[in-house]
mmCIF file of C-alpha atoms in Angstrom:
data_model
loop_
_atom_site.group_PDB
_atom_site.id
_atom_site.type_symbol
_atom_site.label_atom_id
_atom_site.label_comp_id
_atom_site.label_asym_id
_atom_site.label_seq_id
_atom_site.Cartn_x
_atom_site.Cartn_y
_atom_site.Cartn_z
ATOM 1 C CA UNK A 1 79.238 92.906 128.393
ATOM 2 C CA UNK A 2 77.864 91.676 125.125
ATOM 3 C CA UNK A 3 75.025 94.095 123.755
ATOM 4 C CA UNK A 4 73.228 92.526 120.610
ATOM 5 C CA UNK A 5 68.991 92.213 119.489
ATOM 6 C CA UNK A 6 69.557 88.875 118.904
ATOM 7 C CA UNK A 7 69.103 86.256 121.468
ATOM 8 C CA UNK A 8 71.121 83.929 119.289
ATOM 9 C CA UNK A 9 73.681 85.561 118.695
ATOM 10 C CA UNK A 10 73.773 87.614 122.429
ATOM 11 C CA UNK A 11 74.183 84.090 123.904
ATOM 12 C CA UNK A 12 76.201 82.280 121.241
ATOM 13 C CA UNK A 13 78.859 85.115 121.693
ATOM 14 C CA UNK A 14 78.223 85.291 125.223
ATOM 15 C CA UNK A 15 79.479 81.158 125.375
ATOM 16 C CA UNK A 16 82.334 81.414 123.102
ATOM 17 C CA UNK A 17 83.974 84.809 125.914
ATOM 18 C CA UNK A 18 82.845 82.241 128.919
ATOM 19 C CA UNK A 19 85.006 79.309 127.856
ATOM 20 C CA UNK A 20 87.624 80.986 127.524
ATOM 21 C CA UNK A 21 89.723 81.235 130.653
ATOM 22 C CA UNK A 22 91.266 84.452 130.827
ATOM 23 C CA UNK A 23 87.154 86.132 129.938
ATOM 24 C CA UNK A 24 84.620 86.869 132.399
ATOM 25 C CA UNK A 25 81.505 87.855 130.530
ATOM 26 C CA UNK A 26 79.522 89.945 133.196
ATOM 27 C CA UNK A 27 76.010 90.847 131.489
ATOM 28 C CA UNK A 28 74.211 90.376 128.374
ATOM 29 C CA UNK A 29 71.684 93.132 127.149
ATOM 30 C CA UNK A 30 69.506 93.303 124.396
ATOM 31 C CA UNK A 31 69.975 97.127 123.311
ATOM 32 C CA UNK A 32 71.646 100.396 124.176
ATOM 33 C CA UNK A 33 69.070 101.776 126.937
ATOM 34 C CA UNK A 34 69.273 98.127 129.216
ATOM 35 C CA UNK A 35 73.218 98.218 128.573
ATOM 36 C CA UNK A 36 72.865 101.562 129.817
ATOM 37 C CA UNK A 37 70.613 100.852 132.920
ATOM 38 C CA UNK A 38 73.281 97.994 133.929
ATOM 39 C CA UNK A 39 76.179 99.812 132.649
ATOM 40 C CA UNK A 40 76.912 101.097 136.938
ATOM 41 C CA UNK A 41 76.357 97.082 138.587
ATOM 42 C CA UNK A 42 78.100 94.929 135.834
ATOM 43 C CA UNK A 43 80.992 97.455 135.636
ATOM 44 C CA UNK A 44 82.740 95.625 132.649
ATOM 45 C CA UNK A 45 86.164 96.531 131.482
ATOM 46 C CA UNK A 46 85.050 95.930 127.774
ATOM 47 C CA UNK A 47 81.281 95.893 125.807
ATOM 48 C CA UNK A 48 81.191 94.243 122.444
ATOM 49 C CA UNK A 49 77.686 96.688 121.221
ATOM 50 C CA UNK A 50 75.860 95.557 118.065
ATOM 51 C CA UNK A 51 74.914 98.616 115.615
ATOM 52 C CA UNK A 52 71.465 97.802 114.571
ATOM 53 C CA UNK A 53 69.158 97.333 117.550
ATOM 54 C CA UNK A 54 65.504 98.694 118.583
ATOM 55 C CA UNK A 55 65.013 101.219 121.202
ATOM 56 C CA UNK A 56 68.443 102.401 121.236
ATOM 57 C CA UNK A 57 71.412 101.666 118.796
ATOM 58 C CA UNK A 58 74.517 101.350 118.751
ATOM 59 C CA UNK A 59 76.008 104.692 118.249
ATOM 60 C CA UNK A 60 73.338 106.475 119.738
ATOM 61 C CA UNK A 61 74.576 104.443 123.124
ATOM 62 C CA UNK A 62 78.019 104.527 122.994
ATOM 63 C CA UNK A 63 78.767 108.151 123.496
ATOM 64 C CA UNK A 64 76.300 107.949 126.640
ATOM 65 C CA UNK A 65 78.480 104.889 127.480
ATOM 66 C CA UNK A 66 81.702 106.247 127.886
ATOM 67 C CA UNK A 67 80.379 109.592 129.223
ATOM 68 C CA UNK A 68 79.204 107.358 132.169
ATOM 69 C CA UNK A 69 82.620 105.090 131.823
ATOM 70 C CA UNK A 70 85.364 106.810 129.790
ATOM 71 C CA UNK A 71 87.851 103.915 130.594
ATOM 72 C CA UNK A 72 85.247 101.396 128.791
ATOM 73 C CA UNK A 73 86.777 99.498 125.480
ATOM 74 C CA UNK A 74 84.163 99.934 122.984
ATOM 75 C CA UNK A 75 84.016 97.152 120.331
ATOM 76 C CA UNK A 76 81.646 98.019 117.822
ATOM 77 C CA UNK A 77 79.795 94.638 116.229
ATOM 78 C CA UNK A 78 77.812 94.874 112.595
ATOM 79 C CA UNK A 79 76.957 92.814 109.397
ATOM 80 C CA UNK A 80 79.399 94.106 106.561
ATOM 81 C CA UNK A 81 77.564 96.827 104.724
ATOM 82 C CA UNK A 82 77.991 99.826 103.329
ATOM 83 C CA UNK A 83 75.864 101.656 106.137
ATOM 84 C CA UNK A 84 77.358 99.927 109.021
ATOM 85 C CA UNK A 85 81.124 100.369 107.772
ATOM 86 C CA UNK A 86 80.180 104.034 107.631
ATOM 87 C CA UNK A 87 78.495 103.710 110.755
ATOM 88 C CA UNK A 88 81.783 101.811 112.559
ATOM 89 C CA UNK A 89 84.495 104.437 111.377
ATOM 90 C CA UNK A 90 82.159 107.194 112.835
ATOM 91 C CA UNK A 91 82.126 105.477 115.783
ATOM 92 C CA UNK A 92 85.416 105.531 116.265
ATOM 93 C CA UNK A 93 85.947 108.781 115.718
ATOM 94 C CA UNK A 94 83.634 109.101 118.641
ATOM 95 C CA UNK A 95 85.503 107.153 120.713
ATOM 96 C CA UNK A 96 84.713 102.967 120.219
ATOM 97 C CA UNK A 97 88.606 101.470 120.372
ATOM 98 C CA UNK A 98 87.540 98.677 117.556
ATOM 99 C CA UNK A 99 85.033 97.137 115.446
ATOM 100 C CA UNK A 100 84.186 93.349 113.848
ATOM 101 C CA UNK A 101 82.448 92.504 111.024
ATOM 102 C CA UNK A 102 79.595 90.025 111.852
ATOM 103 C CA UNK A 103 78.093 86.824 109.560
ATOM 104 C CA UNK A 104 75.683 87.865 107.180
ATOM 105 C CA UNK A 105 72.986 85.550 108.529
ATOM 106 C CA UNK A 106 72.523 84.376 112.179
ATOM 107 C CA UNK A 107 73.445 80.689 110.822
ATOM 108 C CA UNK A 108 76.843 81.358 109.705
ATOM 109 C CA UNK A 109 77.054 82.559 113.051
ATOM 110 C CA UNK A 110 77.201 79.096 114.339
ATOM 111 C CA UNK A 111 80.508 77.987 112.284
ATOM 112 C CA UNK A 112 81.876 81.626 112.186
ATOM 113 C CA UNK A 113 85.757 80.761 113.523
ATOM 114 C CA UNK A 114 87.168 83.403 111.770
ATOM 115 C CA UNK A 115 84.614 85.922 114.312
ATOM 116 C CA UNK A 116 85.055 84.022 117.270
ATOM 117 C CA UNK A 117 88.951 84.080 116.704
ATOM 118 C CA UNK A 118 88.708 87.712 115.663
ATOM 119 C CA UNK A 119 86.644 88.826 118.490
ATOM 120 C CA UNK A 120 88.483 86.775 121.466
ATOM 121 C CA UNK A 121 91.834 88.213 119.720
ATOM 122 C CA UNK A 122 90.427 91.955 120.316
ATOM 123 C CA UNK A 123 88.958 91.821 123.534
ATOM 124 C CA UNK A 124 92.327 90.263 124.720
ATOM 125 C CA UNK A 125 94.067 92.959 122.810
ATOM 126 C CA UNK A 126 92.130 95.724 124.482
ATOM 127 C CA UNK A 127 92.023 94.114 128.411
ATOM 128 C CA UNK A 128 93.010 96.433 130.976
ATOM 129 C CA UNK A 129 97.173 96.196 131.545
ATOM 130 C CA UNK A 130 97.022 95.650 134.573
ATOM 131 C CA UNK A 131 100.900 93.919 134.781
ATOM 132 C CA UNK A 132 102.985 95.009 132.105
ATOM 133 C CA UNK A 133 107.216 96.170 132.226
ATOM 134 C CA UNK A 134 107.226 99.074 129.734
ATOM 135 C CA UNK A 135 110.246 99.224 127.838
ATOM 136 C CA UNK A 136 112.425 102.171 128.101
ATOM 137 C CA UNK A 137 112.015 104.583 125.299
ATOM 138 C CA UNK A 138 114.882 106.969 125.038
ATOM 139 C CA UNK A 139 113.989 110.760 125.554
ATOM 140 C CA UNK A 140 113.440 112.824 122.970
ATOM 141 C CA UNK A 141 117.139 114.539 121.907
ATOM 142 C CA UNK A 142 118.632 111.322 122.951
ATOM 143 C CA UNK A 143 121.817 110.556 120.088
ATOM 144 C CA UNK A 144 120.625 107.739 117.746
ATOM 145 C CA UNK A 145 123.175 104.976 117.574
ATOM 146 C CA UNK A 146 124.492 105.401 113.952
ATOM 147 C CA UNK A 147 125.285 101.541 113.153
ATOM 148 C CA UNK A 148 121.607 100.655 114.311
ATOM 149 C CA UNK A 149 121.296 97.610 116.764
ATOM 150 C CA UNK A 150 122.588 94.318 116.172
ATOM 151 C CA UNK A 151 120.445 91.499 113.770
ATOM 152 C CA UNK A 152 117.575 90.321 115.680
ATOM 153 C CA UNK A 153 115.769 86.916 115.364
ATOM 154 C CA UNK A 154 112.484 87.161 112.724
ATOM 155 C CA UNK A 155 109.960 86.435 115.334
ATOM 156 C CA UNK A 156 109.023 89.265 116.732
ATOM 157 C CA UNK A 157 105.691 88.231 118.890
ATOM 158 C CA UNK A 158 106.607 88.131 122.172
ATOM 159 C CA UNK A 159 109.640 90.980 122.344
ATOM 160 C CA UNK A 160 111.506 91.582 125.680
ATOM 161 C CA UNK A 161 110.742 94.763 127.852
ATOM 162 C CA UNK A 162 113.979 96.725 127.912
ATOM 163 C CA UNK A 163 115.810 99.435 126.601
ATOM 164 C CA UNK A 164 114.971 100.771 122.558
ATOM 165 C CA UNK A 165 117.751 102.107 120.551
ATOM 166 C CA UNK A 166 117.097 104.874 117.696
ATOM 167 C CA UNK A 167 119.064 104.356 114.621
ATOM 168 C CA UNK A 168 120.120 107.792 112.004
ATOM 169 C CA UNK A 169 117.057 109.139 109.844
ATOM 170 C CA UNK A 170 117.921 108.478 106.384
ATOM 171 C CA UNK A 171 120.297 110.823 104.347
ATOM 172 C CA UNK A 172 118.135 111.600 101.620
ATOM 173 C CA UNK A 173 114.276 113.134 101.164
ATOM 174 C CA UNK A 174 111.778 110.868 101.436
ATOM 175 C CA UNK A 175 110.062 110.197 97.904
ATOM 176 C CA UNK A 176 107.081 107.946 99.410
ATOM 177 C CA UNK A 177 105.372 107.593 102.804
ATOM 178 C CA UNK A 178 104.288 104.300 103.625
ATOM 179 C CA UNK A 179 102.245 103.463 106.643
ATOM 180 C CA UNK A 180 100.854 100.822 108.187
ATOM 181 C CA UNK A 181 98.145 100.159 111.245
ATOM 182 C CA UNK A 182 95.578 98.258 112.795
ATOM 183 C CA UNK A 183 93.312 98.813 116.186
ATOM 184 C CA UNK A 184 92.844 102.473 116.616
ATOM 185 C CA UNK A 185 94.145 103.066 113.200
ATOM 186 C CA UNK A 186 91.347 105.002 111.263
ATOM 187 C CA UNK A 187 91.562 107.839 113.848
ATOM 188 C CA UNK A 188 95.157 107.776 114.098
ATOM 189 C CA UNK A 189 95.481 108.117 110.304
ATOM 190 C CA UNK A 190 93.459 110.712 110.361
ATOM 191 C CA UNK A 191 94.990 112.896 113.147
ATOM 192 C CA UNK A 192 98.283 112.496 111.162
ATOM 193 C CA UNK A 193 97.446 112.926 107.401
ATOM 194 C CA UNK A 194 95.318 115.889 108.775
ATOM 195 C CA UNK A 195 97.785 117.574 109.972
ATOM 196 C CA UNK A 196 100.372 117.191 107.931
ATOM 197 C CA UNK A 197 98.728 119.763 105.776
ATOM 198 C CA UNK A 198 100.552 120.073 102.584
ATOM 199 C CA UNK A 199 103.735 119.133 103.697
ATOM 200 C CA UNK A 200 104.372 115.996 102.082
ATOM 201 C CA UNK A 201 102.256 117.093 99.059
ATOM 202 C CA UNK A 202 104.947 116.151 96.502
ATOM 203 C CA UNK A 203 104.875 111.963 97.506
ATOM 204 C CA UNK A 204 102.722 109.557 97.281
ATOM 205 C CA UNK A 205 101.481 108.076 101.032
ATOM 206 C CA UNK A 206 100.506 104.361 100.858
ATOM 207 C CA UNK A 207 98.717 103.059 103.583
ATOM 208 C CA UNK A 208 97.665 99.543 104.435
ATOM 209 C CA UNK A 209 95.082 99.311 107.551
ATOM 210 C CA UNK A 210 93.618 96.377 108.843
ATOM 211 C CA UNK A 211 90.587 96.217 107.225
ATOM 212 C CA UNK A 212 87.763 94.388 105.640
ATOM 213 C CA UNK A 213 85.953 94.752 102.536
ATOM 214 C CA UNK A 214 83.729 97.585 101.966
ATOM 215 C CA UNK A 215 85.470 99.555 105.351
ATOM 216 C CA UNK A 216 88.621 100.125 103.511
ATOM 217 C CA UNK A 217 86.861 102.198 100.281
ATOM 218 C CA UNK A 218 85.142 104.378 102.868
ATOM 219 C CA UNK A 219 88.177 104.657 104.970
ATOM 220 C CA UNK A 220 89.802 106.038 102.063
ATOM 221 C CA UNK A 221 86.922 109.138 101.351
ATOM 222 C CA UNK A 222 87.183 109.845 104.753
ATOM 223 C CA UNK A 223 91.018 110.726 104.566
ATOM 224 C CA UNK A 224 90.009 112.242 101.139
ATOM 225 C CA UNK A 225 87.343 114.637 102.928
ATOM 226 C CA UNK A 226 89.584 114.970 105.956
ATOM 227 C CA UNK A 227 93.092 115.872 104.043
ATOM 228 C CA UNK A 228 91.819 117.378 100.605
ATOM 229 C CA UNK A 229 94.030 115.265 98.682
ATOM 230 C CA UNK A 230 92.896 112.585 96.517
ATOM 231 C CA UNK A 231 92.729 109.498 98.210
ATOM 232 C CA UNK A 232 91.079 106.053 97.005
ATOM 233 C CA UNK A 233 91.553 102.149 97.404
ATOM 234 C CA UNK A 234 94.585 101.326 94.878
ATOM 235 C CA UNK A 235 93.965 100.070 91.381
ATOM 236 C CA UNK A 236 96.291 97.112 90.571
ATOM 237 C CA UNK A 237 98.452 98.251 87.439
ATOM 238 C CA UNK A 238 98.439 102.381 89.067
ATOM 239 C CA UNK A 239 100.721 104.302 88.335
ATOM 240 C CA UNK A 240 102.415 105.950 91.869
ATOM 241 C CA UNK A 241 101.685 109.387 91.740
ATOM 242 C CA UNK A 242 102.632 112.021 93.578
ATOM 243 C CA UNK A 243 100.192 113.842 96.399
ATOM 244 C CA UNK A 244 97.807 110.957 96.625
ATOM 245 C CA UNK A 245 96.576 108.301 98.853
ATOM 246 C CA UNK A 246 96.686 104.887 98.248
ATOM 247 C CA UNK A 247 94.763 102.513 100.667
ATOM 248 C CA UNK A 248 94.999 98.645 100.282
ATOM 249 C CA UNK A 249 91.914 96.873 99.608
ATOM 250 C CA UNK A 250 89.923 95.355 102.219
ATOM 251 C CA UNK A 251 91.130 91.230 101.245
ATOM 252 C CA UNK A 252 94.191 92.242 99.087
ATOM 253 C CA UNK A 253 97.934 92.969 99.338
ATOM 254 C CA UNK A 254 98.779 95.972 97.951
ATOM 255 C CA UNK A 255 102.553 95.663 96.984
ATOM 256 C CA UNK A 256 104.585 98.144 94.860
ATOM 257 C CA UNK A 257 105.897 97.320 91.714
ATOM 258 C CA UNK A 258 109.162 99.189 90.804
ATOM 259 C CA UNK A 259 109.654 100.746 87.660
ATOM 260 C CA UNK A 260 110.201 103.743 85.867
ATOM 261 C CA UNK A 261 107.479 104.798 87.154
ATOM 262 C CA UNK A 262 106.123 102.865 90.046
ATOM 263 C CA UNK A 263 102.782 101.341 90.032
ATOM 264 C CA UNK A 264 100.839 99.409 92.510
ATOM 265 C CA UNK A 265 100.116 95.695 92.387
ATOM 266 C CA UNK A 266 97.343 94.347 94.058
ATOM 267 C CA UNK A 267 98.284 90.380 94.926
ATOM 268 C CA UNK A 268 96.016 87.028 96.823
ATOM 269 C CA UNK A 269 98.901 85.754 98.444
ATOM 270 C CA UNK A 270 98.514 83.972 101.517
ATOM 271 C CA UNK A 271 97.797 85.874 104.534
ATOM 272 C CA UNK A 272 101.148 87.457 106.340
ATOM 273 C CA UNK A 273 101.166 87.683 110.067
ATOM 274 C CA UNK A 274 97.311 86.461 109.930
ATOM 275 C CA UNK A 275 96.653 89.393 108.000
ATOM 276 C CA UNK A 276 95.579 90.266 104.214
ATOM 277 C CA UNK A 277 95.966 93.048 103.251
ATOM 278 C CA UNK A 278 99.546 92.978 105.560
ATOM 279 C CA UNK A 279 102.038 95.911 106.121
ATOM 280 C CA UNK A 280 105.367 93.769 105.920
ATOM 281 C CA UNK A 281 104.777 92.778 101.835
ATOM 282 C CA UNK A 282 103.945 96.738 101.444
ATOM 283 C CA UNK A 283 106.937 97.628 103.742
ATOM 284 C CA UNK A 284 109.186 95.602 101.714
ATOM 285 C CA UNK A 285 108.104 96.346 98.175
ATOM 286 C CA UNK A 286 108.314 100.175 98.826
ATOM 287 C CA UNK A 287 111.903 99.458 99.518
ATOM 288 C CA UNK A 288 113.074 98.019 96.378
ATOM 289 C CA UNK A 289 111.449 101.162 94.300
ATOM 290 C CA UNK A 290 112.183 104.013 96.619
ATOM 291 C CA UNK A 291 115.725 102.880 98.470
ATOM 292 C CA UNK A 292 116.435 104.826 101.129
ATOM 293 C CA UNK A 293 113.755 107.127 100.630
ATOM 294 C CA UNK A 294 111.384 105.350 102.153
ATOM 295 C CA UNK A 295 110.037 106.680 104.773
ATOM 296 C CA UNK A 296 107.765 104.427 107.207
ATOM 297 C CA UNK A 297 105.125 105.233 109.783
ATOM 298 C CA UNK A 298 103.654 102.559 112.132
ATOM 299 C CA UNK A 299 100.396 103.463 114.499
ATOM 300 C CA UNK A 300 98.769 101.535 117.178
ATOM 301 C CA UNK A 301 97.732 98.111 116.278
ATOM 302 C CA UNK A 302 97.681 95.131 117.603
ATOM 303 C CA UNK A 303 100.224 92.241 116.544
ATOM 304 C CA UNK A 304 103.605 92.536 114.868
ATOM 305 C CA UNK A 305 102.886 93.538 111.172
ATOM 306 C CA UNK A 306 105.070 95.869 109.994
ATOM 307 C CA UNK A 307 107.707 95.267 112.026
ATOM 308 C CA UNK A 308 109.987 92.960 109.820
ATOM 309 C CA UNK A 309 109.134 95.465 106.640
ATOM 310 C CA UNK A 310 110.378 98.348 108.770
ATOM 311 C CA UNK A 311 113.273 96.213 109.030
ATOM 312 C CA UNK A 312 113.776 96.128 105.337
ATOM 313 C CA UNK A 313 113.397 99.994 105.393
ATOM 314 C CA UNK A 314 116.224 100.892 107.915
ATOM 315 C CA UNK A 315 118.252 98.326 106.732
ATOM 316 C CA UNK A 316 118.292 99.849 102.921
ATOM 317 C CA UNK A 317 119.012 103.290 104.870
ATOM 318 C CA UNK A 318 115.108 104.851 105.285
ATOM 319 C CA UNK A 319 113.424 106.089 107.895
ATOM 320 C CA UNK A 320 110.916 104.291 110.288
ATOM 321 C CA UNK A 321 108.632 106.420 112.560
ATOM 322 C CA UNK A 322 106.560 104.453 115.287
ATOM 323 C CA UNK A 323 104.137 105.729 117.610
ATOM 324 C CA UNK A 324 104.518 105.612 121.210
ATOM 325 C CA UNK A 325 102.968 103.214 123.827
ATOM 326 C CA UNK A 326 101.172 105.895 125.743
ATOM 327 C CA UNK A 327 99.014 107.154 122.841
ATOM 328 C CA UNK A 328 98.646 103.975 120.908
ATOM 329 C CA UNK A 329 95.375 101.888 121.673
ATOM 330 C CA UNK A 330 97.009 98.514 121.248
ATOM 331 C CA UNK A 331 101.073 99.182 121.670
ATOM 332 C CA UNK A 332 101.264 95.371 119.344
ATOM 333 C CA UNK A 333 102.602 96.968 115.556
ATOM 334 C CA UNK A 334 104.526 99.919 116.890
ATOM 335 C CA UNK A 335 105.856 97.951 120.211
ATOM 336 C CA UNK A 336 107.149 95.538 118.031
ATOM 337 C CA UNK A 337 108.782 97.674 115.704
ATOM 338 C CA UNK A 338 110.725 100.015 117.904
ATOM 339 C CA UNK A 339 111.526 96.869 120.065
ATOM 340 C CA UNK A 340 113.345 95.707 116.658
ATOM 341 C CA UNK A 341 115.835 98.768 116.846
ATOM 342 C CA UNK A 342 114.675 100.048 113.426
ATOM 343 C CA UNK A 343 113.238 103.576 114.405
ATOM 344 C CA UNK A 344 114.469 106.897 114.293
ATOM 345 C CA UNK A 345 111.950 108.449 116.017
ATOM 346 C CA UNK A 346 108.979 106.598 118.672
ATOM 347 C CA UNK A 347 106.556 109.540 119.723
ATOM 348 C CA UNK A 348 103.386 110.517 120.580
ATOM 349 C CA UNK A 349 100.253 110.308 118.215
ATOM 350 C CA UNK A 350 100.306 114.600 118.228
ATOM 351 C CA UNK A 351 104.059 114.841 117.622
ATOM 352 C CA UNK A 352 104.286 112.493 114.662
ATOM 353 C CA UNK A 353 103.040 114.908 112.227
ATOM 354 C CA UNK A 354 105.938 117.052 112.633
ATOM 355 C CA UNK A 355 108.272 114.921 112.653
ATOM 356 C CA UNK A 356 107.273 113.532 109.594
ATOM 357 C CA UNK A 357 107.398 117.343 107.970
ATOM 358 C CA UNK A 358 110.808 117.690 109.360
ATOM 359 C CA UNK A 359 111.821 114.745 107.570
ATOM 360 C CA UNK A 360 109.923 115.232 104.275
ATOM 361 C CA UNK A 361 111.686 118.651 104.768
ATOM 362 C CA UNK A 362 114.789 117.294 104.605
ATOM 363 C CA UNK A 363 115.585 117.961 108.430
ATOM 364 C CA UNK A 364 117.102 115.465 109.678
ATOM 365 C CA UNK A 365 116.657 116.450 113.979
#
């Protein structure tokens, strides 16, 4: 279902989802109270709902939505501003699975490839898995093999279903957290750094999240209001301090630079994995400042990012963390990475922050 004021863009969008074969697009609706009124006949696994509309909005409809459909993906559809970024974040925290930044004006909409590849890449992302081989994640307790698995080819996009081995934690504390995600990240990030609490409080976490312009700033004073530690989009030329939160820039890498002190470095290069800012040059930088401890967390995302910087980690003797496929909204970053044999630990969204104290602890179980 595409949900949008605008009868341009409701039935440009609306074209772009019907020519594509593996997208039926089931009803169009001009605002939140006729999405609502259709909601029962159409039935559609997935609404793409526009923020700013008459009558009803956005966020006013979508916790109505899911209270009538709580399996319904929630994409959440807006012009990049200030107000709408704010207004995206709270709605997933309220339950939408994603978001997409719209053209400024309805005429960009008409050569806007980067949306209409964005947009058909997240509603594929979130379809119902209807057919899917899970791979077998070993139980918790299970004996981590201690050499780690074999060297794996780089490309890491379509990984075989099968059994995951768990490689040793590190053998020293952890002196950074880095962590990266995508779909569902905000509220993931959240949950964790949340409750984490203060352990942790003596290294720096680093986080790169898929993220526009504009979204990541604000994602960053949420996690500030949310944690109570200082946390803020890094400042190319920063110096890595301990107890604060570093969020790469909506458009930027966000690399660090080693050093006596370590300091961030904010870089253009190309996009990696499609992606900019990208976990993998974050992954890998952390690794030739910190060593072995490094200590890397990958949420639900969708894609592979992160994966071949994990890599990097476990092979220079850190720690990699994923979360599981069960809790994740898109099992794409973290799939990939424990398929890659790099993790010590793949759990559940509500057991990751403990693990993560046990290991900032120095606990190695």
């Amino acid at each position: 279902m595409v949900v949008d004021d605008s009868a341009v863009v409701r039935g440009l969008v609306a074209r772009w989802l019907g020519e594509a074969p593996d997208i039926e697009v089931v009803s169009t609706q001009r605002n939140g109270r006729t999405a609502l009124d259709a909601l029962d006949a159409a039935s559609p696994d997935i609404i793409v709902l526009d923020i700013e509309m008459p009558e009803m909005d956005g966020l006013t409809a979508l916790p109505q939505i899911l209270m009538k459909k709580p399996d319904t993906a929630v994409i959440m559809a807006s012009t990049l501003t200030r107000r709408n970024a704010e207004i995206s974040l709270k709605a997933l925290s309220l339950g939408a699975r994603d978001y997409i930044p719209k053209p400024e004006a309805q005429h960009g909409m008409v050569t806007a490839d980067d949306f209409r590849r964005d947009l058909l890449d997240k509603i594929r992302a979130l379809a119902p898995r209807r057919r899917r081989t899970p791979a077998t994640v070993p139980p918790a307790g299970t004996k981590p093999d201690p050499a780690g698995p074999a060297t794996r080819p780089r490309n890491l996009t379509a990984p075989e279903p099968g059994p995951i081995i768990l490689r040793r934690p590190s053998a020293v504390r952890p002196r950074v957290v880095v962590i990266g995600s995508s779909t569902g990240g905000p509220p993931a990030l959240t949950a964790v750094l949340q409750t984490l609490g203060s352990d942790g409080a003596d290294v720096p976490i680093l986080i790169t999240q898929h993220m526009p312009p504009t979204f990541t700033g604000i994602l960053a004073e949420h996690l500030a209001r949310a944690t109570g530690r200082p946390a803020a989009e890094g400042q190319d030329g920063e110096p890595i301090s301990a107890g604060r939160i570093f969020v790469a820039p909506g458009g930027r890498h966000m690399i660090v630079q080693p050093g006596a002190v370590p300091t961030i470095r904010l870089t253009d290069d190309p996009p990696v994995n499609y992606c900019r800012p990208a976990v993998d040059p974050l992954f890998e930088s952390a690794v030739k400042a910190y060593g072995a401890a490094t200590l890397a967390l990958v949420l639900t995302g969708m894609g592979h990012d992160g994966a071949e910087g994990a890599r990097a980690v476990s092979n220079a003797g850190g720690t990699v963390v994923a979360q599981d496929e069960a809790s994740s909204v898109v099992w794409g970053m973290p799939g990939a990475t424990a398929r890659a044999g790099v993790c010590s630990a793949i759990l559940p969204l509500d057991r990751i922050p403990g693990q993560l104290s046990r290991y900032l602890k120095g606990i190695k179980a």
